[in-house]
Amino acid sequence: GEFFEYYNERIPQKYHGTGDIYSSVVVGALMQGKTLYEASALAADFVCECIRRTYKEKGGAWSGVNFEEVLPMLMK
């Protein structure tokens, strides 16, 4: 019976694997005791930062986002 929305920056690019990364971060955060809202917000912020960094790379990425550089964000 609960509804929430969370908005983030729209970056004009699409990459493979972002849904997998999003769902993995949500599940990991839930397992660490976060609420569904907190886990969803963290996942959205994480994926957005992955896309942002990949988009800034020259030539971009053809195989998915560069999530490795953003992993420290999840350790905070």
PDB file of C-alpha atoms in Angstrom:
ATOM      1  CA  GLY A   1       0.000   0.000   0.000  1.00  0.00           C
ATOM      2  CA  GLU A   2       2.971   2.349  -0.266  1.00  0.00           C
ATOM      3  CA  PHE A   3       3.976   4.410  -3.289  1.00  0.00           C
ATOM      4  CA  PHE A   4       7.083   6.495  -3.845  1.00  0.00           C
ATOM      5  CA  GLU A   5       8.934   8.138  -6.686  1.00  0.00           C
ATOM      6  CA  TYR A   6      12.584   9.010  -7.062  1.00  0.00           C
ATOM      7  CA  TYR A   7      13.972  11.150  -9.855  1.00  0.00           C
ATOM      8  CA  ASN A   8      17.484  11.553 -11.138  1.00  0.00           C
ATOM      9  CA  GLU A   9      19.301  13.239 -13.977  1.00  0.00           C
ATOM     10  CA  ARG A  10      18.428  12.045 -17.462  1.00  0.00           C
ATOM     11  CA  ILE A  11      21.548  11.312 -19.496  1.00  0.00           C
ATOM     12  CA  PRO A  12      20.872  10.961 -23.239  1.00  0.00           C
ATOM     13  CA  GLN A  13      22.503   7.559 -23.665  1.00  0.00           C
ATOM     14  CA  LYS A  14      21.580   3.905 -23.181  1.00  0.00           C
ATOM     15  CA  TYR A  15      23.891   1.097 -22.119  1.00  0.00           C
ATOM     16  CA  HIS A  16      23.461  -2.643 -21.737  1.00  0.00           C
ATOM     17  CA  GLY A  17      23.387  -4.077 -18.234  1.00  0.00           C
ATOM     18  CA  THR A  18      22.086  -1.077 -16.297  1.00  0.00           C
ATOM     19  CA  GLY A  19      18.964  -2.955 -15.205  1.00  0.00           C
ATOM     20  CA  ASP A  20      21.087  -5.819 -13.903  1.00  0.00           C
ATOM     21  CA  ILE A  21      23.264  -3.380 -11.979  1.00  0.00           C
ATOM     22  CA  TYR A  22      20.214  -1.582 -10.591  1.00  0.00           C
ATOM     23  CA  SER A  23      18.579  -4.774  -9.333  1.00  0.00           C
ATOM     24  CA  SER A  24      21.857  -6.036  -7.834  1.00  0.00           C
ATOM     25  CA  VAL A  25      22.341  -2.827  -5.877  1.00  0.00           C
ATOM     26  CA  VAL A  26      18.728  -2.902  -4.649  1.00  0.00           C
ATOM     27  CA  VAL A  27      19.044  -6.488  -3.385  1.00  0.00           C
ATOM     28  CA  GLY A  28      22.440  -5.815  -1.792  1.00  0.00           C
ATOM     29  CA  ALA A  29      21.137  -2.731  -0.009  1.00  0.00           C
ATOM     30  CA  LEU A  30      18.032  -4.585   1.214  1.00  0.00           C
ATOM     31  CA  MET A  31      20.277  -7.320   2.593  1.00  0.00           C
ATOM     32  CA  GLN A  32      22.194  -4.609   4.496  1.00  0.00           C
ATOM     33  CA  GLY A  33      18.978  -3.465   6.191  1.00  0.00           C
ATOM     34  CA  LYS A  34      18.036  -0.506   3.980  1.00  0.00           C
ATOM     35  CA  THR A  35      14.365   0.210   3.309  1.00  0.00           C
ATOM     36  CA  LEU A  36      13.015  -0.379  -0.192  1.00  0.00           C
ATOM     37  CA  TYR A  37      13.014   3.387  -0.780  1.00  0.00           C
ATOM     38  CA  GLU A  38      16.619   3.770   0.422  1.00  0.00           C
ATOM     39  CA  ALA A  39      17.753   0.780  -1.643  1.00  0.00           C
ATOM     40  CA  SER A  40      15.983   2.020  -4.778  1.00  0.00           C
ATOM     41  CA  ALA A  41      17.382   5.533  -4.387  1.00  0.00           C
ATOM     42  CA  LEU A  42      20.910   4.211  -3.862  1.00  0.00           C
ATOM     43  CA  ALA A  43      20.585   1.979  -6.935  1.00  0.00           C
ATOM     44  CA  ALA A  44      19.266   4.850  -9.064  1.00  0.00           C
ATOM     45  CA  ASP A  45      22.088   7.150  -7.948  1.00  0.00           C
ATOM     46  CA  PHE A  46      24.678   4.433  -8.545  1.00  0.00           C
ATOM     47  CA  VAL A  47      23.449   3.582 -12.047  1.00  0.00           C
ATOM     48  CA  CYS A  48      23.177   7.271 -12.938  1.00  0.00           C
ATOM     49  CA  GLU A  49      26.783   7.864 -11.878  1.00  0.00           C
ATOM     50  CA  CYS A  50      27.908   4.798 -13.869  1.00  0.00           C
ATOM     51  CA  ILE A  51      26.158   6.131 -16.965  1.00  0.00           C
ATOM     52  CA  ARG A  52      27.507   9.656 -16.381  1.00  0.00           C
ATOM     53  CA  ARG A  53      31.110   8.460 -16.172  1.00  0.00           C
ATOM     54  CA  THR A  54      30.775   6.137 -19.159  1.00  0.00           C
ATOM     55  CA  TYR A  55      29.123   8.875 -21.219  1.00  0.00           C
ATOM     56  CA  LYS A  56      32.056  11.213 -20.554  1.00  0.00           C
ATOM     57  CA  GLU A  57      34.602   8.673 -21.815  1.00  0.00           C
ATOM     58  CA  LYS A  58      35.859   9.261 -25.315  1.00  0.00           C
ATOM     59  CA  GLY A  59      34.037   6.831 -27.573  1.00  0.00           C
ATOM     60  CA  GLY A  60      31.844   5.598 -24.739  1.00  0.00           C
ATOM     61  CA  ALA A  61      31.467   1.943 -23.968  1.00  0.00           C
ATOM     62  CA  TRP A  62      30.033  -0.538 -26.383  1.00  0.00           C
ATOM     63  CA  SER A  63      29.763  -3.355 -23.865  1.00  0.00           C
ATOM     64  CA  GLY A  64      28.086  -1.644 -20.905  1.00  0.00           C
ATOM     65  CA  VAL A  65      28.748   0.945 -18.259  1.00  0.00           C
ATOM     66  CA  ASN A  66      31.979   1.444 -16.392  1.00  0.00           C
ATOM     67  CA  PHE A  67      30.678   0.468 -12.959  1.00  0.00           C
ATOM     68  CA  GLU A  68      34.008  -0.579 -11.464  1.00  0.00           C
ATOM     69  CA  GLU A  69      35.140   3.008 -10.858  1.00  0.00           C
ATOM     70  CA  VAL A  70      31.882   3.803  -9.060  1.00  0.00           C
ATOM     71  CA  LEU A  71      31.959   0.830  -6.641  1.00  0.00           C
ATOM     72  CA  PRO A  72      33.426   2.926  -3.784  1.00  0.00           C
ATOM     73  CA  MET A  73      30.089   4.768  -3.735  1.00  0.00           C
ATOM     74  CA  LEU A  74      28.474   1.575  -2.423  1.00  0.00           C
ATOM     75  CA  MET A  75      30.987   1.204   0.370  1.00  0.00           C
ATOM     76  CA  LYS A  76      30.012   4.438   2.110  1.00  0.00           C
TER      77      LYS A  76
END
